[in-house]
Tab-separated table of C-alpha atoms and ligand atoms in Angstrom:
chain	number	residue	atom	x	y	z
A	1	UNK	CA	43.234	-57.983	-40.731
A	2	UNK	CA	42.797	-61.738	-39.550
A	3	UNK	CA	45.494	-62.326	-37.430
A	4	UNK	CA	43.941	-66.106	-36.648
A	5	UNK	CA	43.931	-65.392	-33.140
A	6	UNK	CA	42.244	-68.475	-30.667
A	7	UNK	CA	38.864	-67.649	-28.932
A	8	UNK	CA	40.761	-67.571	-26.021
A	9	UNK	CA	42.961	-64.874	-27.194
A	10	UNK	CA	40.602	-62.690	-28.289
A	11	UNK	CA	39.033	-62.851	-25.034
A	12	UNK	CA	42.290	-61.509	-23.124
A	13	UNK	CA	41.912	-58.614	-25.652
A	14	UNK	CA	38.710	-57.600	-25.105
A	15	UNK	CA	38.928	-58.406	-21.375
A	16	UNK	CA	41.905	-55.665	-21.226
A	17	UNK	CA	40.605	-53.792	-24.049
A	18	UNK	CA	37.595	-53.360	-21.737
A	19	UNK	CA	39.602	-52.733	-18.573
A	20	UNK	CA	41.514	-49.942	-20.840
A	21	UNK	CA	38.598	-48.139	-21.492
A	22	UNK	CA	36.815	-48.115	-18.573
A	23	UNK	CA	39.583	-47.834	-15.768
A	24	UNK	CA	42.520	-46.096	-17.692
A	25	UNK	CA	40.894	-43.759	-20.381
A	26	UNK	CA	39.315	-41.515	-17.775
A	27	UNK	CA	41.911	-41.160	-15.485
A	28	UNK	CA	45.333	-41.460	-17.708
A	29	UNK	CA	45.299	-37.356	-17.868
A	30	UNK	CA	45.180	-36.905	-14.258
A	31	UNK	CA	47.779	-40.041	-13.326
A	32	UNK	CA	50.135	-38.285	-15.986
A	33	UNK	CA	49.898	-34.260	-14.082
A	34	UNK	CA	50.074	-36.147	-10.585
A	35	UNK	CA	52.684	-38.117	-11.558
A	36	UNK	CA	50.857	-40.985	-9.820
A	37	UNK	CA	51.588	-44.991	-9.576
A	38	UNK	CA	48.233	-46.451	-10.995
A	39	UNK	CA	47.914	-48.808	-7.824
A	40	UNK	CA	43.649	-48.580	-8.541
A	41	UNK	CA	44.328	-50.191	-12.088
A	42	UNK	CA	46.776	-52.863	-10.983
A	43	UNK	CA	44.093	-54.139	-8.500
A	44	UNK	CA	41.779	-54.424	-11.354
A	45	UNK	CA	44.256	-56.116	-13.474
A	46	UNK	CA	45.181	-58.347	-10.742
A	47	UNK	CA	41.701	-59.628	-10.199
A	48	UNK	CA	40.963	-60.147	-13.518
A	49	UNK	CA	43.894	-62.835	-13.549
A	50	UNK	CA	46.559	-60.539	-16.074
A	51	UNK	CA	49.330	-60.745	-13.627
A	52	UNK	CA	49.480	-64.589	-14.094
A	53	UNK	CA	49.056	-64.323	-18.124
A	54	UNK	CA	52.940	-65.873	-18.919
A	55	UNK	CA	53.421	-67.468	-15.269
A	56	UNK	CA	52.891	-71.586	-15.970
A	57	UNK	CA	49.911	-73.078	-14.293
A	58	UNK	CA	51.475	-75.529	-11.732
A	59	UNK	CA	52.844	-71.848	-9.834
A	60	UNK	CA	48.776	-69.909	-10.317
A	61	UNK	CA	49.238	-68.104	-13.358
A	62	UNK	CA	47.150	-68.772	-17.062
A	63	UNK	CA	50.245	-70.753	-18.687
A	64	UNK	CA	49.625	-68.636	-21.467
A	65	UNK	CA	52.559	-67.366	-23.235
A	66	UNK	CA	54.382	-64.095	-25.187
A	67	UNK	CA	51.717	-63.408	-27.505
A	68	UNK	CA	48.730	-63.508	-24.586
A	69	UNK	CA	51.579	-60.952	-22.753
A	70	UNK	CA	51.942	-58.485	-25.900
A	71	UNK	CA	48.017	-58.412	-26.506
A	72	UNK	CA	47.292	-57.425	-23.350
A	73	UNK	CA	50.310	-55.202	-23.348
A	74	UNK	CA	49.261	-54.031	-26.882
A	75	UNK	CA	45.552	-52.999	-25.243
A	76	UNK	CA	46.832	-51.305	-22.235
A	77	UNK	CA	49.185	-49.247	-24.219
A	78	UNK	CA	46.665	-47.845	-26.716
A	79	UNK	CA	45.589	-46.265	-23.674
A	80	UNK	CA	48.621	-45.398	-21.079
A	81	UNK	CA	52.069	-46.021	-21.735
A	82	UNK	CA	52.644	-45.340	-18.233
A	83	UNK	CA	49.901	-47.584	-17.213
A	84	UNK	CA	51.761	-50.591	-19.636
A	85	UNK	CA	54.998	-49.914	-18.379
A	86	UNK	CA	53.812	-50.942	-14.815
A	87	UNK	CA	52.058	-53.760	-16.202
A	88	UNK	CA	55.009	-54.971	-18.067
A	89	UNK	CA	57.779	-54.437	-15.754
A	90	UNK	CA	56.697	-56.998	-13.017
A	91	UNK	CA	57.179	-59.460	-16.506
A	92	UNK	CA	60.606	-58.077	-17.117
A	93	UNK	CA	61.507	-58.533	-13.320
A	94	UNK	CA	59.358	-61.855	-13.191
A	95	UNK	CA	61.458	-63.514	-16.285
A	96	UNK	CA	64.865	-64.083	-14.173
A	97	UNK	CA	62.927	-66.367	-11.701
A	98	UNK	CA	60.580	-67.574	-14.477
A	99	UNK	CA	63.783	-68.674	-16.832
A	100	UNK	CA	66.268	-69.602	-14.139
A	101	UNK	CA	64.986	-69.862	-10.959
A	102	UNK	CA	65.011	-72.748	-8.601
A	103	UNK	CA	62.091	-74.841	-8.214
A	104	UNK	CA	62.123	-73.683	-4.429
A	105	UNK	CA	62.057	-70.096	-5.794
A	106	UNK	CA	59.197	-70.519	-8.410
A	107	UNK	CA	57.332	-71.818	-5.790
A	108	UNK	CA	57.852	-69.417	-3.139
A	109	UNK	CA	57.322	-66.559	-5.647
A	110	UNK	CA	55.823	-67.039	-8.786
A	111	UNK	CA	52.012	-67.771	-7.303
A	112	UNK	CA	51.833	-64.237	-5.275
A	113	UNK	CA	53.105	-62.523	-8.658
A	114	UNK	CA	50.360	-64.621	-10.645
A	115	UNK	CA	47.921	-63.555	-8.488
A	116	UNK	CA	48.980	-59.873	-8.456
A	117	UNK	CA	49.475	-59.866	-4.811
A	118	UNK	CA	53.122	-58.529	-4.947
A	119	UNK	CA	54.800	-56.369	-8.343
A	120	UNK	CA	58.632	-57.198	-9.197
A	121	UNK	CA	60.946	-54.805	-10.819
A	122	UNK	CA	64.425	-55.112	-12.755
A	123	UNK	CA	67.617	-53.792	-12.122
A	124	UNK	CA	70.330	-53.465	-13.834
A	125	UNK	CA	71.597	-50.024	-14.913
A	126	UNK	CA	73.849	-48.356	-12.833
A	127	UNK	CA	74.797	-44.310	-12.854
A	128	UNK	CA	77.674	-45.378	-15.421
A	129	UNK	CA	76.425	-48.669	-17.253
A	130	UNK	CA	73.832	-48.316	-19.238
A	131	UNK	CA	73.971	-49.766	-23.424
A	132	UNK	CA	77.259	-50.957	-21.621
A	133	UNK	CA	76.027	-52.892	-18.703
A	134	UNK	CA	79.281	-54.292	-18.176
A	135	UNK	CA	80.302	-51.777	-16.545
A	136	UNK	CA	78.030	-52.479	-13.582
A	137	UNK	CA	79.507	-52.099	-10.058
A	138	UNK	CA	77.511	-53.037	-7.810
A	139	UNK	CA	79.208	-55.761	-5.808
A	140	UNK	CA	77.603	-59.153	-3.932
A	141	UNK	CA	80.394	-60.818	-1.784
A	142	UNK	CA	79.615	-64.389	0.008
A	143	UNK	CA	80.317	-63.828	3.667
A	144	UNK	CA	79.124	-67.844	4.986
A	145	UNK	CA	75.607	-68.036	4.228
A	146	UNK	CA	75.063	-64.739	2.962
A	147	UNK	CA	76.140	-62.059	-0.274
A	148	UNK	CA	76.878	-59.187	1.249
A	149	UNK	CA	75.290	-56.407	-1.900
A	150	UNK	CA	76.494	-53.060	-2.151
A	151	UNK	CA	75.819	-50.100	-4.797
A	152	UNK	CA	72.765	-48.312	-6.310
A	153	UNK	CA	70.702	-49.047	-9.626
A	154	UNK	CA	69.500	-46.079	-11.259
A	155	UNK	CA	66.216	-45.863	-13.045
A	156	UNK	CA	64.231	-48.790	-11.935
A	157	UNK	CA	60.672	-49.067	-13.262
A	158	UNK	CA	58.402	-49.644	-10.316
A	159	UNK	CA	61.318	-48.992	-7.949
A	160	UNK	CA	59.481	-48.545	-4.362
A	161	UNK	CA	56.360	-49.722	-5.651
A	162	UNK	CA	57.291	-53.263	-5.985
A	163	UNK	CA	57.906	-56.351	-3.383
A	164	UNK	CA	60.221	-57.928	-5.309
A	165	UNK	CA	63.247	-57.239	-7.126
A	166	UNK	CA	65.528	-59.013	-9.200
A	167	UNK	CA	68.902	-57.586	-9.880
A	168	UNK	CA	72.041	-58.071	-11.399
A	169	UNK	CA	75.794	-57.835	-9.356
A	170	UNK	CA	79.071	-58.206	-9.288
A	171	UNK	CA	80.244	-61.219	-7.135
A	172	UNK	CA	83.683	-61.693	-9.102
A	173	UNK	CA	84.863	-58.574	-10.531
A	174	UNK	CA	88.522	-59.961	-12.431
A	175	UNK	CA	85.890	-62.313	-14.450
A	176	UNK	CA	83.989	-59.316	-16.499
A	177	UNK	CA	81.419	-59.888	-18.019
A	178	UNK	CA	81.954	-63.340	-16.781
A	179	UNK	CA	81.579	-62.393	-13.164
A	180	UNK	CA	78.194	-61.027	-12.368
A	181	UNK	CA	74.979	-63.235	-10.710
A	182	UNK	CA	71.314	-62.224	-10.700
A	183	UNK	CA	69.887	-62.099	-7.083
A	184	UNK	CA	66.074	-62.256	-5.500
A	185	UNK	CA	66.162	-59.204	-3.169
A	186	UNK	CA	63.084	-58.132	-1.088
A	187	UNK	CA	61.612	-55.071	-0.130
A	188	UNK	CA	62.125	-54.540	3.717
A	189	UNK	CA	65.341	-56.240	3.481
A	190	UNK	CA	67.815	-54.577	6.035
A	191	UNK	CA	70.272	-52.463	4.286
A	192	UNK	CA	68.076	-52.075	1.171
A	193	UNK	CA	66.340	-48.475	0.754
A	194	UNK	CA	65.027	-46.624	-2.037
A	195	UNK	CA	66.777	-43.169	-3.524
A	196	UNK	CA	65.398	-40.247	-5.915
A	197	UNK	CA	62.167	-40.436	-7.770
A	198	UNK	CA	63.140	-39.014	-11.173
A	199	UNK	CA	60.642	-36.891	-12.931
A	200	UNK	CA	60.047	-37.962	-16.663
A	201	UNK	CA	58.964	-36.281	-19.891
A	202	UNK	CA	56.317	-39.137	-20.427
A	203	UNK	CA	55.173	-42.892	-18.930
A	204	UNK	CA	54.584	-40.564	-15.631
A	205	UNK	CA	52.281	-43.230	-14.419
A	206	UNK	CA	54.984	-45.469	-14.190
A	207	UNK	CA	57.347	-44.930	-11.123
A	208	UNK	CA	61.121	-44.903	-12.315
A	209	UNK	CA	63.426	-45.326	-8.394
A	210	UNK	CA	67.033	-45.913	-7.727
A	211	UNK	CA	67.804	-49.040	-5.584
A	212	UNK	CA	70.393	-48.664	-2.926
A	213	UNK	CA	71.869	-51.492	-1.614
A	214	UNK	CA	74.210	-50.667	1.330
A	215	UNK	CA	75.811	-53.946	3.215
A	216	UNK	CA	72.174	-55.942	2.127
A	217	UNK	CA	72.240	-58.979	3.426
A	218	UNK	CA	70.353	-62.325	1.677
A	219	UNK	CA	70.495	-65.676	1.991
A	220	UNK	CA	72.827	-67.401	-0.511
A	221	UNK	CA	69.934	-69.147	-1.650
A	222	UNK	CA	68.383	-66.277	-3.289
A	223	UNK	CA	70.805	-66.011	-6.101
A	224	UNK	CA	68.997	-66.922	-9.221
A	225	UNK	CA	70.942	-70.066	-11.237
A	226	UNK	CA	74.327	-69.984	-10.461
A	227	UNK	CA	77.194	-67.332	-10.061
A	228	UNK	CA	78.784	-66.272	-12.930
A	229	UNK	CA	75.476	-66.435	-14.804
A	230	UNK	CA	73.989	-62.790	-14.001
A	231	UNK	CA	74.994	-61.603	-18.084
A	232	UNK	CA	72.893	-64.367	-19.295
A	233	UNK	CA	69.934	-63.994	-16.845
A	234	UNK	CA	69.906	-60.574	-17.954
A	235	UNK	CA	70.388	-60.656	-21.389
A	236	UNK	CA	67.893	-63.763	-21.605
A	237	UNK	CA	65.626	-61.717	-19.330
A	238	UNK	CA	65.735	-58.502	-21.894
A	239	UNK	CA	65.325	-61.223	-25.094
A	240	UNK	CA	62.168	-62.405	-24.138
A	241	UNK	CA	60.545	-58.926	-22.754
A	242	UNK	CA	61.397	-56.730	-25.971
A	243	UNK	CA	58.857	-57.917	-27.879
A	244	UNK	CA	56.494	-56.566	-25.503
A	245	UNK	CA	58.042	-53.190	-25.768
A	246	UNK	CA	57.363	-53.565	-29.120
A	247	UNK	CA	53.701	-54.236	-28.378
A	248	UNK	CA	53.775	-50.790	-26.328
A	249	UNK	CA	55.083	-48.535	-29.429
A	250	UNK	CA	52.216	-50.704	-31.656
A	251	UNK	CA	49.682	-49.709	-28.911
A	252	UNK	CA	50.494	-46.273	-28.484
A	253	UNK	CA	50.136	-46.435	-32.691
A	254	UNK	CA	46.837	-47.416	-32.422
A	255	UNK	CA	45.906	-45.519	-29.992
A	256	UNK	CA	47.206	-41.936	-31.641
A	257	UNK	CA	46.066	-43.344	-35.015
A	258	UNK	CA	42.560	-43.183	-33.883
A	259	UNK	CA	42.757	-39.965	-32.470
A	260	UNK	CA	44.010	-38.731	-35.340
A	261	UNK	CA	41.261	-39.762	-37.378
A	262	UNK	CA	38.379	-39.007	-35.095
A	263	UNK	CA	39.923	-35.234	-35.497
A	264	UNK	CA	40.608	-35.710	-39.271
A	265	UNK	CA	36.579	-36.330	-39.281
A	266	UNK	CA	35.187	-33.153	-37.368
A	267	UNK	CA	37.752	-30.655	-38.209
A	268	UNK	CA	36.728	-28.572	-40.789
A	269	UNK	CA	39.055	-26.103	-42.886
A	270	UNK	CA	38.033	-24.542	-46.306
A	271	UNK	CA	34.829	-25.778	-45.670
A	272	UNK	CA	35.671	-29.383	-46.123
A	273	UNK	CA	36.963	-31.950	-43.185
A	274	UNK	CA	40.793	-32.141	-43.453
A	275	UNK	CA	40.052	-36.098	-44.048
A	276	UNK	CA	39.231	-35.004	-47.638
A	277	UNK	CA	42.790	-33.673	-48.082
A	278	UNK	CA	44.811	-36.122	-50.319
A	279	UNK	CA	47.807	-35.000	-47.844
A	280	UNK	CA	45.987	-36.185	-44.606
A	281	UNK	CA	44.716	-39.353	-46.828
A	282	UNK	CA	48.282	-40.189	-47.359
A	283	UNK	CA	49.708	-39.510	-44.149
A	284	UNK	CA	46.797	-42.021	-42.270
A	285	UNK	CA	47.517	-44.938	-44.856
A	286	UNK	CA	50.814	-44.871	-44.307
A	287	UNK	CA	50.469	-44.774	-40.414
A	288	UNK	CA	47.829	-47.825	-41.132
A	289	UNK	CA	50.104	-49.562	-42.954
A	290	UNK	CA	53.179	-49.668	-40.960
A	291	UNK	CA	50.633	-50.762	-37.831
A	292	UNK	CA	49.814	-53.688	-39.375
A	293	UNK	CA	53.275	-54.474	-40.666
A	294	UNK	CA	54.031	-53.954	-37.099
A	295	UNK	CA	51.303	-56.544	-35.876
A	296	UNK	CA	52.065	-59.018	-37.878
A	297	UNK	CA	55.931	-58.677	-36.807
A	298	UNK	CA	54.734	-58.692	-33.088
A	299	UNK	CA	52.674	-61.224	-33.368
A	300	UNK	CA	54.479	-63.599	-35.776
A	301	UNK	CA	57.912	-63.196	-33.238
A	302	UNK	CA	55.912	-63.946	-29.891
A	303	UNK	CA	54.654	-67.131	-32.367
A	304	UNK	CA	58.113	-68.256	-32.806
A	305	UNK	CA	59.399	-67.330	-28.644
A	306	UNK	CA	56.304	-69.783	-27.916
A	307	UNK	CA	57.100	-71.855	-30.200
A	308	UNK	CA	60.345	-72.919	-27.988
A	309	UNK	CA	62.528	-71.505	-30.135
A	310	UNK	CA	65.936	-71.177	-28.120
A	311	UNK	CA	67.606	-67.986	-30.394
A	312	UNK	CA	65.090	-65.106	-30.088
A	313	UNK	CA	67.472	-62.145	-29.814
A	314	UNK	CA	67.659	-60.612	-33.870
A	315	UNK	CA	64.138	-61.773	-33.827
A	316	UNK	CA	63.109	-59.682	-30.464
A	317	UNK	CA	65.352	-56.400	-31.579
A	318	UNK	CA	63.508	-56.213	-35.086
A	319	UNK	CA	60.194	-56.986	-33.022
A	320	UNK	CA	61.499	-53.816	-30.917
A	321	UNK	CA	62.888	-51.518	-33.104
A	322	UNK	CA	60.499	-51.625	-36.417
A	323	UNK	CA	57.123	-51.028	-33.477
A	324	UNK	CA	58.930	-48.864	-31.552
A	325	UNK	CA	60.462	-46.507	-33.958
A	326	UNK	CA	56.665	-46.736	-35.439
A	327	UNK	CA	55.167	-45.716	-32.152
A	328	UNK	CA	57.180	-42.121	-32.573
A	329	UNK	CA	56.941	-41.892	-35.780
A	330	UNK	CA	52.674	-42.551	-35.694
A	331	UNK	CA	52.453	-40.342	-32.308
A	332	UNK	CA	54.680	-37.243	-33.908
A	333	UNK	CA	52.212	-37.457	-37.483
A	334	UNK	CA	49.174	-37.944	-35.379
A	335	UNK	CA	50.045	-34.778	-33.051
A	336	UNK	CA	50.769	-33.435	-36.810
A	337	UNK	CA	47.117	-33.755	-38.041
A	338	UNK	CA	45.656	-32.384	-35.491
A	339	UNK	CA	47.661	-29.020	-35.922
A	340	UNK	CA	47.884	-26.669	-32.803
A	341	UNK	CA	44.940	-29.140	-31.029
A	342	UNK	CA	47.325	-32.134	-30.831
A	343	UNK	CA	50.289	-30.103	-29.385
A	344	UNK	CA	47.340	-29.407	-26.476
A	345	UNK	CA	47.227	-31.155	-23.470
A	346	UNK	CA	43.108	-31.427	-23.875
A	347	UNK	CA	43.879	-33.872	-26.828
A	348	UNK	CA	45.489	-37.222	-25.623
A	349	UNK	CA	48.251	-37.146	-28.507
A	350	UNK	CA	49.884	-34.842	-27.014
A	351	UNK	CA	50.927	-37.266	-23.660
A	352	UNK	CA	50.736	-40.005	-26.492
A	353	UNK	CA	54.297	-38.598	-28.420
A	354	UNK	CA	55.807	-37.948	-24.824
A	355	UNK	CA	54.705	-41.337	-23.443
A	356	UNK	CA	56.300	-42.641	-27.004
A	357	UNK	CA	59.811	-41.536	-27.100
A	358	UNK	CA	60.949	-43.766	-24.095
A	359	UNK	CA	60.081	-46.802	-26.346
A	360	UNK	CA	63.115	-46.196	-27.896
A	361	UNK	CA	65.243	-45.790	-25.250
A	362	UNK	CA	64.695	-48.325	-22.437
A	363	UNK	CA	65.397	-52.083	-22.679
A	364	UNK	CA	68.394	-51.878	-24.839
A	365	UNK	CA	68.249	-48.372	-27.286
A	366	UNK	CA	66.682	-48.592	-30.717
A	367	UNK	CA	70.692	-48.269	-31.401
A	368	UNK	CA	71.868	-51.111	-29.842
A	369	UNK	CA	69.160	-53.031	-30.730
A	370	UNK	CA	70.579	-52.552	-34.176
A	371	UNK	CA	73.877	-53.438	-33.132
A	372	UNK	CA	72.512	-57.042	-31.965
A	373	UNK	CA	70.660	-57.458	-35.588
A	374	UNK	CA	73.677	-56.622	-37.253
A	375	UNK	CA	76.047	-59.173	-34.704
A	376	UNK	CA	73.378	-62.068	-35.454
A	377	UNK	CA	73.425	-61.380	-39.238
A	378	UNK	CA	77.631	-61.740	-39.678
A	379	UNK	CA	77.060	-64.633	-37.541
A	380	UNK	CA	74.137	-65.931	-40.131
A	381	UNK	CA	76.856	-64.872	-42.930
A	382	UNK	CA	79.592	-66.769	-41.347
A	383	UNK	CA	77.613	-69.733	-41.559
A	384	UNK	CA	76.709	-69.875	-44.850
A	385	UNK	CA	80.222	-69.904	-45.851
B	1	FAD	C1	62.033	-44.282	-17.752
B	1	FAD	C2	63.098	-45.321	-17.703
B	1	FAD	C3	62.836	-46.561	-17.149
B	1	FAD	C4	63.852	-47.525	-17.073
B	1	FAD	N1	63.596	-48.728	-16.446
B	1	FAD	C5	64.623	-49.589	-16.215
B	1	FAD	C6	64.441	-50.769	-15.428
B	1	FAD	O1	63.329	-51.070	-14.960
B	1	FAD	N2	65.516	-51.559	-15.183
B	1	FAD	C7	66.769	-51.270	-15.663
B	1	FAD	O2	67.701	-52.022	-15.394
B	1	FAD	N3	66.962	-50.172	-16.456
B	1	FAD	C8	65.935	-49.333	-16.721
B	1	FAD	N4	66.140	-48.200	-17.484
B	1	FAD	C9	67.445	-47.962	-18.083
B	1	FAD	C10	67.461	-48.113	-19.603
B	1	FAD	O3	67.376	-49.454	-19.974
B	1	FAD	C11	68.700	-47.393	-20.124
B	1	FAD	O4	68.427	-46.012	-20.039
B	1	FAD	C12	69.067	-47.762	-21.547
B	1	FAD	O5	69.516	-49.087	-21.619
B	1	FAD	C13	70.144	-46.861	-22.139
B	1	FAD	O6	71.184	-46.594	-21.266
B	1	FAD	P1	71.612	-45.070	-20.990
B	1	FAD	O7	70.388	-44.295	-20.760
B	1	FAD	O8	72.646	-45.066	-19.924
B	1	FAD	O9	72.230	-44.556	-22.342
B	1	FAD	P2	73.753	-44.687	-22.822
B	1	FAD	O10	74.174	-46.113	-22.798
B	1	FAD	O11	74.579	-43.703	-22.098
B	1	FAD	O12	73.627	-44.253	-24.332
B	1	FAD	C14	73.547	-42.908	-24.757
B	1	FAD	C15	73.387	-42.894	-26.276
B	1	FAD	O13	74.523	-43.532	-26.889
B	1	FAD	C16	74.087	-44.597	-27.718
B	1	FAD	N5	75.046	-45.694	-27.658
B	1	FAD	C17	75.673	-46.194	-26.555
B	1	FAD	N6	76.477	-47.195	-26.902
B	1	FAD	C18	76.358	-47.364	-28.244
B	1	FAD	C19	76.917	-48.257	-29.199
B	1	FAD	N7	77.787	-49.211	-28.842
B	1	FAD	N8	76.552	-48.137	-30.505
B	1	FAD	C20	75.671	-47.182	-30.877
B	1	FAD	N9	75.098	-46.295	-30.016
B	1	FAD	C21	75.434	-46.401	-28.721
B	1	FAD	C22	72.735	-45.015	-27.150
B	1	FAD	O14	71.947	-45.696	-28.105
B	1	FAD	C23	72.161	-43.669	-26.743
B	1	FAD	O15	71.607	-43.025	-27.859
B	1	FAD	C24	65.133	-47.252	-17.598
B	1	FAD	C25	65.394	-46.005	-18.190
B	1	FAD	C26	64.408	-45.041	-18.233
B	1	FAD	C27	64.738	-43.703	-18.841
């Protein structure tokens, strides 16, 4: 398929398509049994520019927008989920400065991120607010010049690994939903520390950390827009990353598709390849299929984000849901095909349906994701009353 992409686009793919190959095929089994952050393949990334892909020029980055972000994204992920996740996180903890940040605080930290010189992370679930985030409480109380943060955020991607971190508290509790701010916190901040490193069924090249904040101390000026705002930031924040989850369950597709037909090739069973079976004919068009539905959905909703558009979020949870729920569904047949070989660690499908399953989970669950579609269609309803 012709998805009409610029020269310039295609470039960024084949620039991380070649970076994927190279740097993350050969050493994705061992990162995944070590359990280890991929710091060699961020430095590679960072040099070749892909930190600064979405970050606007006048701050060091490319300019480029959310469908340079999901390509390159879309690349990494055929190889590593775990490797992506890293990659995409420090955009998911970028976007709160990026969206609402003060021109003081785009410059003083968008141009390191651009250049890859320091990774960001984002937190916002607690121990008991997850799909509910609400029920955050983690507290940041204005003592003169300075919120005061207390509490700990559970399950941060790149937690301890990154420099920066943007998270969401609590300044005004009696407000709800109403009273929570987003805040720029920095590693090596007194009274910041990091807690348990969880160990994960897949993405183990990603580092997941809880962040303990006890009495922190930062400048007022490092609350991002104004208080109140945090539920915004974050939901805004989680709007315009999800398509890129999307382009990690798409990825991952491709990635087991592939596999799944190199096998289909070679292996051999009453003495024909099992490609010649109508049943394993069927099961690889469909998986083909529904990748290319999911492309053009990817691709067509990072259009409209960079477009401008100001309403992205039934448009981001389809992107989300229909690639991620694909990304299982494509990793669990592929493992299928190749019989007792792809439930073997020596085939990559195997990591490929682990690494899968978290699509659906983080960044708002395939559920709730729903939920919002459903929300913005009896609003769409309403309106055409
Ligand atoms: C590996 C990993 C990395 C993560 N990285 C980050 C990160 O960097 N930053 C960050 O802030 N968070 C991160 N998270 C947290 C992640 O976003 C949450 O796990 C996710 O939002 C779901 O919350 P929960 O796990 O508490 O599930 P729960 O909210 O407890 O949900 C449990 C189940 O109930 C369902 N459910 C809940 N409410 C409803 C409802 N109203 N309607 C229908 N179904 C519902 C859910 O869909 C789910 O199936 C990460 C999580 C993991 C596992």
């Amino acid at each position: 398929m012709d998805y009409f992409l610029t020269e310039e686009q295609i470039m960024i793919r084949d620039l991380v398509r070649q970076i994927a190959e190279e740097k993350v095929v050969p050493v994705r089994e061992e990162l995944d049994e070590k359990e280890e952050f991929p710091w060699e393949i961020m430095r590679v990334l960072a040099q070749s520019d892909l930190f600064g892909l979405f970050i606007p020029e006048q701050y060091g980055g490319l300019g480029k927008g959310c469908l340079e972000l999901c390509i390159a994204v879309e690349e990494l992920s055929k190889a590593c989920v775990g490797v992506s996740t890293s990659y995409a996180a420090n955009a998911l903890g970028t976007f709160p400065i990026l969206l609402f940040g003060s021109e003081e605080q785009k410059k003083k930290y968008l141009p390191d991120i651009a250049a890859g010189k320091r990774l960001v992370a984002f937190g916002l679930t607690e121990a008991n607010a997850g799909s509910d985030a609400a029920g955050i409480q983690t507290t940041a109380k204005l003592q003169g010049d300075e919120y005061v943060i207390s509490g700990t955020k559970q399950w941060i991607t790149n937690g301890g690994e990154a420099e920066i971190y943007t998270i969401i508290a609590m300044t005004d509790r009696a407000k709800g939903a109403r009273g929570a701010s987003a805040f720029i916190i920095e590693k090596g901040t007194p009274g910041f520390s990091f807690g348990k490193k969880e160990r994960k069924m897949g993405i183990r090249a990603s580092v997941t950390r809880e962040l303990v904040f006890d009495n922190c101390r930062v400048p007022k000026t490092n609350i991002i827009g104004r208080e109140g705002m945090g539920f915004i930031v974050a939901m805004k924040t989680l709007d315009s990353s999800r398509t890129g989850v999307g382009a990690q369950g798409l990825g991952v597709a491709q990635g087991a598709f592939e596999e799944a037909v190199k096998f289909a090739r070679q292996r051999v069973q009453f003495g024909h390849p099992i490609i010649s079976f109508q049943a394993i004919q069927h099961m690889l068009a469909d998986m083909a299929t529904e990748i290319e539905a999911a492309r053009a959905l990817i691709y067509s909703v990072s259009r409209y984000i960079d477009s401008g558009a100001k309403d992205i979020s039934k448009e981001s949870a389809m992107a989300k849901v229909f690639a991620t729920d694909l990304g299982m569904r494509v990793t669990t047949n592929a493992v299928q095909i190749m019989g007792g070989s792809g439930y073997m660690r020596d085939y990559p499908v195997e990591k490929m349906m682990r690494d899968a399953k978290i699509l659906q989970i983080y960044e708002g669950t395939n559920q709730i994701q729903r939920n919002v579609i459903g929300q913005e269609l009896i609003k769409e309803a309403a309106k055409k009353k």
